[in-house]
PDB file of C-alpha atoms in Angstrom:
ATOM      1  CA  UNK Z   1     -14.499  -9.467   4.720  1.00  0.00           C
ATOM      2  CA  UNK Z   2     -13.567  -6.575   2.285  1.00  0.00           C
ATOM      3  CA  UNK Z   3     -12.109  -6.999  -0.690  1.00  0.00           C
ATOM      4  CA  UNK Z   4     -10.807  -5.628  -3.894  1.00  0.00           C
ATOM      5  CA  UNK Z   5     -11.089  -6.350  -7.556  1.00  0.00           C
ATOM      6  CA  UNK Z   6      -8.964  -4.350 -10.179  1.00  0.00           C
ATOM      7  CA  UNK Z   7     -10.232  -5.703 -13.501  1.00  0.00           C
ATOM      8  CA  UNK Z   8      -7.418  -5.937 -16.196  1.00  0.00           C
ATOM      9  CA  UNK Z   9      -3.708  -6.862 -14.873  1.00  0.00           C
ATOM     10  CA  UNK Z  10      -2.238  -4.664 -17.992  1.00  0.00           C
ATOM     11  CA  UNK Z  11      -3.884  -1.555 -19.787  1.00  0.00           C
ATOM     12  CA  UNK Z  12      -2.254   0.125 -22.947  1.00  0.00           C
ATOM     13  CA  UNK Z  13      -3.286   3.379 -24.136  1.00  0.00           C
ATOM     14  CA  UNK Z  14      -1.995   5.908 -26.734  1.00  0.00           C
ATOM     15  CA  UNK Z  15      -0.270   9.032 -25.704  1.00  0.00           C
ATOM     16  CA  UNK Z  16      -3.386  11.776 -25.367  1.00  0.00           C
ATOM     17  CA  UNK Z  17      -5.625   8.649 -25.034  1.00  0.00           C
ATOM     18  CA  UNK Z  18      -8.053   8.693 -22.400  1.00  0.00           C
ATOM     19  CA  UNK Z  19      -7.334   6.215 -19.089  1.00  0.00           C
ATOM     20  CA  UNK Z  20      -9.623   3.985 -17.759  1.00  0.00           C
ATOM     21  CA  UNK Z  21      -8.599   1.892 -14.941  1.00  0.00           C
ATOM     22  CA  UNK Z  22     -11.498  -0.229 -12.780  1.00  0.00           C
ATOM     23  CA  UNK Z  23     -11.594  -0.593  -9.143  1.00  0.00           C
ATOM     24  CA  UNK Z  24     -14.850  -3.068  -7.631  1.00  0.00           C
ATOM     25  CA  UNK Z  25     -14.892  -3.716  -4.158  1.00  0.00           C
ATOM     26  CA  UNK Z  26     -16.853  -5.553  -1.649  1.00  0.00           C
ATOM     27  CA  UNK Z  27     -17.509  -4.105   2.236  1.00  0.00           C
ATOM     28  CA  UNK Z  28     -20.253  -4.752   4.267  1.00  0.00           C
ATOM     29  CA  UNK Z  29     -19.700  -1.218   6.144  1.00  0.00           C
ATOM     30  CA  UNK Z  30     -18.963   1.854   4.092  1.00  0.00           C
ATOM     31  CA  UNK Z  31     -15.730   1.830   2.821  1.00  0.00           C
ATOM     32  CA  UNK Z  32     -12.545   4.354   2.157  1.00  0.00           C
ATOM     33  CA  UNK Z  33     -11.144   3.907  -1.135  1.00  0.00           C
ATOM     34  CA  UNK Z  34      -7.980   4.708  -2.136  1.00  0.00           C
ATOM     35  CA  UNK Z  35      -5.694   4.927  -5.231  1.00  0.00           C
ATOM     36  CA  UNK Z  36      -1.885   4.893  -5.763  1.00  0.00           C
ATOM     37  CA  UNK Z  37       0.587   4.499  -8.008  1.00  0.00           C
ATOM     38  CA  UNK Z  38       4.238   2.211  -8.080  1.00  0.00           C
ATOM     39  CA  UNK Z  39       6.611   3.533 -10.147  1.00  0.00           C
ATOM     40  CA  UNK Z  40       9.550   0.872 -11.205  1.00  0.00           C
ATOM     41  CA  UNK Z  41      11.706   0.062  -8.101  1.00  0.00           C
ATOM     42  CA  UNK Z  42       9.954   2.679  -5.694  1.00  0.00           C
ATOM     43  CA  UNK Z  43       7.227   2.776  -2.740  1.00  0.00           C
ATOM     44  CA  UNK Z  44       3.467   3.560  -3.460  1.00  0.00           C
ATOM     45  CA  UNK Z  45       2.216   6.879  -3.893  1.00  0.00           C
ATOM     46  CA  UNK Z  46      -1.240   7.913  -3.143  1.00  0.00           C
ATOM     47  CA  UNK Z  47      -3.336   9.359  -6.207  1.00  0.00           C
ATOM     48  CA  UNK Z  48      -6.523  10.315  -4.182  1.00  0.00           C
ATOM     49  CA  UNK Z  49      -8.785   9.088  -1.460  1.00  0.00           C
ATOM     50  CA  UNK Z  50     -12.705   8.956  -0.848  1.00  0.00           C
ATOM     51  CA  UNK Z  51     -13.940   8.903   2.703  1.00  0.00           C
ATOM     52  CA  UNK Z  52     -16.908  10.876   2.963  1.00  0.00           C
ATOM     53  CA  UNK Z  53     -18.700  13.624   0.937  1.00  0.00           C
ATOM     54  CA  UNK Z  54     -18.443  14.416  -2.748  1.00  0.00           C
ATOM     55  CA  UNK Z  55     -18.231  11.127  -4.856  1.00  0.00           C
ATOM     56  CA  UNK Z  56     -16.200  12.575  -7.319  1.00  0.00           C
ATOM     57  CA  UNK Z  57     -12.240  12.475  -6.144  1.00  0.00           C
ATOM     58  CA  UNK Z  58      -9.430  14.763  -7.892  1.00  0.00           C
ATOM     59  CA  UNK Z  59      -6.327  13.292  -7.366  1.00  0.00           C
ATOM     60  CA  UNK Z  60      -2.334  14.507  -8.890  1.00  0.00           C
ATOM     61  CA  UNK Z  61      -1.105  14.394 -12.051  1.00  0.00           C
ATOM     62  CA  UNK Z  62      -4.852  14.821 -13.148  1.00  0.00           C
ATOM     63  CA  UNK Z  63      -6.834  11.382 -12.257  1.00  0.00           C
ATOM     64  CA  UNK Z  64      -9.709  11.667 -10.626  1.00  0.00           C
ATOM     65  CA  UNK Z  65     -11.969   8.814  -9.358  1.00  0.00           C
ATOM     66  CA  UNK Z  66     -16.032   8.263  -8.319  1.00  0.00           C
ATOM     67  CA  UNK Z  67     -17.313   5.786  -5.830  1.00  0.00           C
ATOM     68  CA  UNK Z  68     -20.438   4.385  -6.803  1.00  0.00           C
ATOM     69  CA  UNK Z  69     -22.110   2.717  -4.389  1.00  0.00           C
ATOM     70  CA  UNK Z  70     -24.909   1.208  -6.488  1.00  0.00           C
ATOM     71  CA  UNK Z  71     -22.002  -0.047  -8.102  1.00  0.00           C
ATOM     72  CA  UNK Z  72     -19.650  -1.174  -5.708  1.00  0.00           C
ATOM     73  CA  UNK Z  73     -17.335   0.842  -7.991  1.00  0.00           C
ATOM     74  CA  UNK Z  74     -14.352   3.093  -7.754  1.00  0.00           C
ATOM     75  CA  UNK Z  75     -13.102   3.668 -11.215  1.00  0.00           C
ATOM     76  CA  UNK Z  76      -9.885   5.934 -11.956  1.00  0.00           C
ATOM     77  CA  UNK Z  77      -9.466   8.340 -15.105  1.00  0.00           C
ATOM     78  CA  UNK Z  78      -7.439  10.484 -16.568  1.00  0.00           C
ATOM     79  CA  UNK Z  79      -8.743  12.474 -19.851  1.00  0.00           C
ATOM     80  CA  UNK Z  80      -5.488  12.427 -21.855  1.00  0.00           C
ATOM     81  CA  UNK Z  81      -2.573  10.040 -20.770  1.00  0.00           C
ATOM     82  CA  UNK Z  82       0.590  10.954 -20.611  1.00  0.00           C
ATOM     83  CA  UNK Z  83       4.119   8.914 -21.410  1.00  0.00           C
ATOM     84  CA  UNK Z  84       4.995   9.714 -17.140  1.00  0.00           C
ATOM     85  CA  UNK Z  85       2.010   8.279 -16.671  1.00  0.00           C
ATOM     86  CA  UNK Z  86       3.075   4.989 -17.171  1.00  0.00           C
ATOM     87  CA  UNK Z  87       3.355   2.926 -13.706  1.00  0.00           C
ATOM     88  CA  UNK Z  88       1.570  -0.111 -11.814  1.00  0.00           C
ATOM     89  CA  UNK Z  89      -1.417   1.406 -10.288  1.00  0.00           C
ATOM     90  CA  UNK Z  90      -3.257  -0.277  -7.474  1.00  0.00           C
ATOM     91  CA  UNK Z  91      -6.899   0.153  -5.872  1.00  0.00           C
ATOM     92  CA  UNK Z  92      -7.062  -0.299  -2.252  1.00  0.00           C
ATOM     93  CA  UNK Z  93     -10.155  -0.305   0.691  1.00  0.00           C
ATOM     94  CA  UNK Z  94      -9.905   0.531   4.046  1.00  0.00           C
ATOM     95  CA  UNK Z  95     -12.530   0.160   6.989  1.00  0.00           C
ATOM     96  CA  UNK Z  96     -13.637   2.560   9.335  1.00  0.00           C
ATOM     97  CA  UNK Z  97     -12.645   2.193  13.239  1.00  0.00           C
ATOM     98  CA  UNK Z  98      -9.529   2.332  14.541  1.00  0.00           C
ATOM     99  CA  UNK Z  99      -8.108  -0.105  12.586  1.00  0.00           C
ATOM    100  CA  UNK Z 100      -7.034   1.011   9.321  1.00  0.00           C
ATOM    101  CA  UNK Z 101      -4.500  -1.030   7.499  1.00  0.00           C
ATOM    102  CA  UNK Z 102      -5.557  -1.403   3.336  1.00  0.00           C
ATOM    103  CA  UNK Z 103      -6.630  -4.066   1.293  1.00  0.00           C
ATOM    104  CA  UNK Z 104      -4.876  -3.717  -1.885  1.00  0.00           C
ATOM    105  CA  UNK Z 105      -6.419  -5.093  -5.480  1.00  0.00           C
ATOM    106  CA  UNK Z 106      -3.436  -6.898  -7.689  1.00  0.00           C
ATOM    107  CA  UNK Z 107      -2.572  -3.931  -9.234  1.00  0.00           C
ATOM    108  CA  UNK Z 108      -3.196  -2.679 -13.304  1.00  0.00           C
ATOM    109  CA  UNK Z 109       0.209  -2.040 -15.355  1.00  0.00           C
ATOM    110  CA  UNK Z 110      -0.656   0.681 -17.412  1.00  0.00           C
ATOM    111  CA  UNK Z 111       1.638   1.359 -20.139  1.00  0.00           C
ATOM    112  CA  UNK Z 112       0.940   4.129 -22.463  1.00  0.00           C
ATOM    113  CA  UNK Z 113       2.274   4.147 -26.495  1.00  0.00           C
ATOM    114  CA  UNK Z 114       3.878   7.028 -28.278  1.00  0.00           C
TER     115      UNK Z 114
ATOM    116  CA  UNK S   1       9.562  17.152   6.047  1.00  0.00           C
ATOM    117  CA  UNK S   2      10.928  13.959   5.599  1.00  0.00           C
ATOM    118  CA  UNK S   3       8.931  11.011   4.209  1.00  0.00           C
ATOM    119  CA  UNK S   4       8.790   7.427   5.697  1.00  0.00           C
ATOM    120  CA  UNK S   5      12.197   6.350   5.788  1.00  0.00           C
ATOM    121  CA  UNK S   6      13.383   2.447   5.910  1.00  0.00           C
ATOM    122  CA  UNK S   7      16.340   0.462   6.324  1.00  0.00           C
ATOM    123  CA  UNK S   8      18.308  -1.203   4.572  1.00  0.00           C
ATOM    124  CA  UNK S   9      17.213  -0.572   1.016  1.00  0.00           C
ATOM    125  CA  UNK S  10      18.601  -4.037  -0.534  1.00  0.00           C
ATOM    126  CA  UNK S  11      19.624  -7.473   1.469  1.00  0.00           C
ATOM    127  CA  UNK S  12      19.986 -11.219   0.190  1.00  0.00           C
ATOM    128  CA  UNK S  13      19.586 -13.560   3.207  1.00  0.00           C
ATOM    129  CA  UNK S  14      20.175 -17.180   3.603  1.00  0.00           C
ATOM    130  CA  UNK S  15      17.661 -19.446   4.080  1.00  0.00           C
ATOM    131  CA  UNK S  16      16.819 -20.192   7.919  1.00  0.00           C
ATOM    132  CA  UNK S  17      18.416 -16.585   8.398  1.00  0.00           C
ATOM    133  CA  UNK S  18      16.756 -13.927  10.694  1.00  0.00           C
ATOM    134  CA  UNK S  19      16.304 -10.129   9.088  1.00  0.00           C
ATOM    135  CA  UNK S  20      15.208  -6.895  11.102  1.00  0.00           C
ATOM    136  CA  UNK S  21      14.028  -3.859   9.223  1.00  0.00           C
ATOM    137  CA  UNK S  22      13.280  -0.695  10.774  1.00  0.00           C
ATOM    138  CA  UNK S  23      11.262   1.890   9.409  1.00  0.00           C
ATOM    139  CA  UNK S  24      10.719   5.888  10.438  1.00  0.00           C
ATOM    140  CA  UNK S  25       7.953   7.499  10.051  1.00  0.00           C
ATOM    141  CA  UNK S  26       6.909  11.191   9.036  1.00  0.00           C
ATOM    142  CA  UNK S  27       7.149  13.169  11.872  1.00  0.00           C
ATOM    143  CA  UNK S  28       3.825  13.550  14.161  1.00  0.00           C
ATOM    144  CA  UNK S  29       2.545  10.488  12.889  1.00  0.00           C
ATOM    145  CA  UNK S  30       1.862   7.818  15.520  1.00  0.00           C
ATOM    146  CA  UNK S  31       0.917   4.854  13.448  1.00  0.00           C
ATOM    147  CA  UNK S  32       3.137   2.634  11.925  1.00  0.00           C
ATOM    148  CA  UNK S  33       2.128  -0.583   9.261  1.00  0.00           C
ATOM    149  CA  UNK S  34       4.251  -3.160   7.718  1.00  0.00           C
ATOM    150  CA  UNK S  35       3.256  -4.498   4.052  1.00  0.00           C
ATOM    151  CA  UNK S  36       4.836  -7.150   2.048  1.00  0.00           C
ATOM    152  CA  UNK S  37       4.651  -7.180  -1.966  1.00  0.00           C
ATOM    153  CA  UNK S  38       5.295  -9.938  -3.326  1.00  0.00           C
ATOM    154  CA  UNK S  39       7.053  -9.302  -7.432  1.00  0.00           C
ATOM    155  CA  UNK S  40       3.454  -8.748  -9.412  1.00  0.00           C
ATOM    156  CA  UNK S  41       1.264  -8.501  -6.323  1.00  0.00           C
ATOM    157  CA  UNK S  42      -0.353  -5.864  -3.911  1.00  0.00           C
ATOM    158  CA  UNK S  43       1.091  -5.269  -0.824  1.00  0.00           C
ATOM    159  CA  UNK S  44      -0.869  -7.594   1.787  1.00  0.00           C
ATOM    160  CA  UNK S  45      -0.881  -6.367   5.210  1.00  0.00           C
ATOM    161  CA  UNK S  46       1.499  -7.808   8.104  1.00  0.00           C
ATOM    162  CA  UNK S  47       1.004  -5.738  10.947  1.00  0.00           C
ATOM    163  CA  UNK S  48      -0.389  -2.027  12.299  1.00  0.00           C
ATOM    164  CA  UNK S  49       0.845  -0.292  15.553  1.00  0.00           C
ATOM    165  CA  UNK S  50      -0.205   3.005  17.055  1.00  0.00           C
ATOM    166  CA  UNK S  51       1.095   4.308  20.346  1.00  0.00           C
ATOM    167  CA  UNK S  52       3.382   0.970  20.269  1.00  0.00           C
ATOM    168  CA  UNK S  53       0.719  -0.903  20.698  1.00  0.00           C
ATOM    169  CA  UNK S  54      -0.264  -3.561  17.760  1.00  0.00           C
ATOM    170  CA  UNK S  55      -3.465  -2.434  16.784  1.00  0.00           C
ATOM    171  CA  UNK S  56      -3.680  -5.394  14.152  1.00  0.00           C
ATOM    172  CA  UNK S  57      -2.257  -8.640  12.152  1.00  0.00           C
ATOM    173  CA  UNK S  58      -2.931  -9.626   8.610  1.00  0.00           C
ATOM    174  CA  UNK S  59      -2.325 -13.997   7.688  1.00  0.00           C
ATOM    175  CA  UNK S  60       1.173 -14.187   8.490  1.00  0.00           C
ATOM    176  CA  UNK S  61       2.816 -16.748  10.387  1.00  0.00           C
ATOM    177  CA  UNK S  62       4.594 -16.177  14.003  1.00  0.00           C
ATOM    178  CA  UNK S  63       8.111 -16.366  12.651  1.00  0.00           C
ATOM    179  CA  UNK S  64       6.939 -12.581  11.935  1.00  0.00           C
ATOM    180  CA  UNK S  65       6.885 -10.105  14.470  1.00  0.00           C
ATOM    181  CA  UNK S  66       7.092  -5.978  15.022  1.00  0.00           C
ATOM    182  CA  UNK S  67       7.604  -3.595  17.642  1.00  0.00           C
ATOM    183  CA  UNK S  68       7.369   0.023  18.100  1.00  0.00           C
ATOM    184  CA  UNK S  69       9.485   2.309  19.743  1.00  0.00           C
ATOM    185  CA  UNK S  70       8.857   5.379  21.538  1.00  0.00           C
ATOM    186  CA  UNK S  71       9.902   7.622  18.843  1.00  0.00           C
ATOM    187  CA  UNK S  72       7.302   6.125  16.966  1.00  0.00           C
ATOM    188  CA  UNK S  73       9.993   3.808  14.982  1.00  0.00           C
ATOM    189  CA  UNK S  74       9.751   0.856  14.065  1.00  0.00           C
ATOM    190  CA  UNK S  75      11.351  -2.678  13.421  1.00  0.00           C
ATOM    191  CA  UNK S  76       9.899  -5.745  11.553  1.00  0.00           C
ATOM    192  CA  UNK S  77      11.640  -9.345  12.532  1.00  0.00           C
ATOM    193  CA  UNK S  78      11.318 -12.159  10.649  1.00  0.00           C
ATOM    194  CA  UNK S  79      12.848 -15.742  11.936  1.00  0.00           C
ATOM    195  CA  UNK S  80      13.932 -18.883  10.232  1.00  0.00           C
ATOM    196  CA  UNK S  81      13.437 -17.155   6.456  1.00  0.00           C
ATOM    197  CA  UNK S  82      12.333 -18.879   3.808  1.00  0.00           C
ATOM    198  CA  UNK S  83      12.480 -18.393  -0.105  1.00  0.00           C
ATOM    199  CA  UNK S  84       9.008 -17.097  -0.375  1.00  0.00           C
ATOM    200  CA  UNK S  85       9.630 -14.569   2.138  1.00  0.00           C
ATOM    201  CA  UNK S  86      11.293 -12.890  -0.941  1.00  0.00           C
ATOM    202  CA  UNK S  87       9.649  -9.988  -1.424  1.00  0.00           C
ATOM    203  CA  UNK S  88       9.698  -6.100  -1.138  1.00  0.00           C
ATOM    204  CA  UNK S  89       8.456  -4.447   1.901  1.00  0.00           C
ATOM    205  CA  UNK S  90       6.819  -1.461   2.539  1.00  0.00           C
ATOM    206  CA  UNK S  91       6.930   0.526   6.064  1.00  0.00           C
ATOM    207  CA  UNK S  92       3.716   3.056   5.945  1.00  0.00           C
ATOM    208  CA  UNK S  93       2.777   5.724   8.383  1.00  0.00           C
ATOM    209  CA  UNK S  94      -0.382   8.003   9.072  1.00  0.00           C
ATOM    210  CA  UNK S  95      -1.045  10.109  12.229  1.00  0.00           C
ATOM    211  CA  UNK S  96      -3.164   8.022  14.095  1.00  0.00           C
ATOM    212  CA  UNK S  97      -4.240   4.809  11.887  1.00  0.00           C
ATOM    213  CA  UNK S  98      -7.694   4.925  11.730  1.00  0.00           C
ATOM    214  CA  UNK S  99      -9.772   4.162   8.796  1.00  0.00           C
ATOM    215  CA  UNK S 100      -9.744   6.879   6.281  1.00  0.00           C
ATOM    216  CA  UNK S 101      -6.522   8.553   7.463  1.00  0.00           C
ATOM    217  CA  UNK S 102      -3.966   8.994   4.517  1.00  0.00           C
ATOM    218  CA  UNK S 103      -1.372   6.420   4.328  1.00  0.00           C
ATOM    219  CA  UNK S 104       2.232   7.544   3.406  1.00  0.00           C
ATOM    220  CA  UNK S 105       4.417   4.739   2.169  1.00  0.00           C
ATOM    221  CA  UNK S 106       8.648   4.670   2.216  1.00  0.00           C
ATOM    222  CA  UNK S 107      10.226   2.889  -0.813  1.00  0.00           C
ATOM    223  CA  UNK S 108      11.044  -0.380   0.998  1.00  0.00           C
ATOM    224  CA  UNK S 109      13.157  -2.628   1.584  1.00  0.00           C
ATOM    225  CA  UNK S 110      13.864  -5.322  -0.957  1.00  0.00           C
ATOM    226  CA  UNK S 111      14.664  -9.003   0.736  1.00  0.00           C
ATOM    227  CA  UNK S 112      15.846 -11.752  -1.441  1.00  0.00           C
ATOM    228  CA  UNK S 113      15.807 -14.859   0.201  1.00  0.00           C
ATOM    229  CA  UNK S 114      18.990 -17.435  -1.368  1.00  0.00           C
TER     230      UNK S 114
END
């Protein structure tokens, strides 16, 4: 069965601080990896994807993520955080087939400090 | 274009109660998933459809239920309610569900259970 680790419930950074937010995941059949972000009171939005190809991801708003395999990582950055950037941000997997509902991690609040 | 649209945005039910939320997807997309989040969770997977067919079920009980329309709407029913069935949840569409296709969310619908 896949599943999803996000390591760190809360992360708090300083405005212009880089962002660091880890994704591990376990699928026994090459996964699709996703990112989004929950802003207070609304849906999810989707940062980036990896499906195939390149293993470094851009995303919006300037993350960008890189599946590992070797280590069963997806990791999200951002260089410099921003005060917007603050938000609950949540890894998911997905697996191939016709069948492709997500498997979401517990999410990481990220606040970021003036 | 319009996003994924659901309705109603906000309801308090009564325990034992029955609620039906419906859900619209972007246009040309044939796949519809329900989610529930749980306050400080992910969003765990209820059901998929695609062509109104349920394509797949996450670990929920039979007092839920879904359906698809031709228009590619959608409704999610759940019976006989319960206080942990409190939580927000999220309609998602992509154009034909399989893994690795981008997964647009709406902004919910928030169910508190009394």
């Amino acid at each position: 069965a896949q599943s999803v680790t996000q390591l760190g419930s809360h992360v708090s950074v300083s405005e212009g601080a880089l962002v660091l937010l880890r994704c591990n995941y376990s699928s026994s059949v090459p996964p699709y990896l996703f990112w989004y972000v929950q802003y207070p009171n609304q849906g999810l939005q989707l940062l980036l994807k990896y499906t195939t190809g390149a293993t470094l991801v851009k995303g919006i708003n300037g993350f960008e993520a890189e599946f590992k395999k070797s280590e069963t990582s997806f990791h999200l950055t951002k260089p410099s955080a921003h005060m917007s950037d603050a938000a609950e941000y949540f890894c998911a997997v997905s697996q191939g087939g016709s069948q492709g509902n997500l498997i979401f991690g517990k999410g990481t609040k990220l606040s970021v400090k003036p | 274009d319009a996003g994924v649209t659901q309705s109603p945005t906000h309801l308090i039910k009564t325990r034992g109660q029955h609620v039906t939320l419906r859900c619209s997807p972007i246009s040309g997309h044939k796949s519809v998933s329900w989610y529930q989040q749980v306050l400080g969770q992910g969003p765990q997977f209820i059901f998929q459809y695609y062509e109104k067919e349920e394509r797949g079920r996450g670990n929920f009980p039979d007092r839920f239920s879904a359906r698809q329309f031709p228009n590619y709407s959608s409704e999610l029913n759940v019976n006989a309610l319960l206080l942990g069935d409190s939580a927000l949840y999220l309609c998602a569409s992509s154009l034909q569900g399989a893994g690795g296709n981008t997964i647009y969310f709406g902004e919910g619908s928030w169910l508190t259970v009394v």
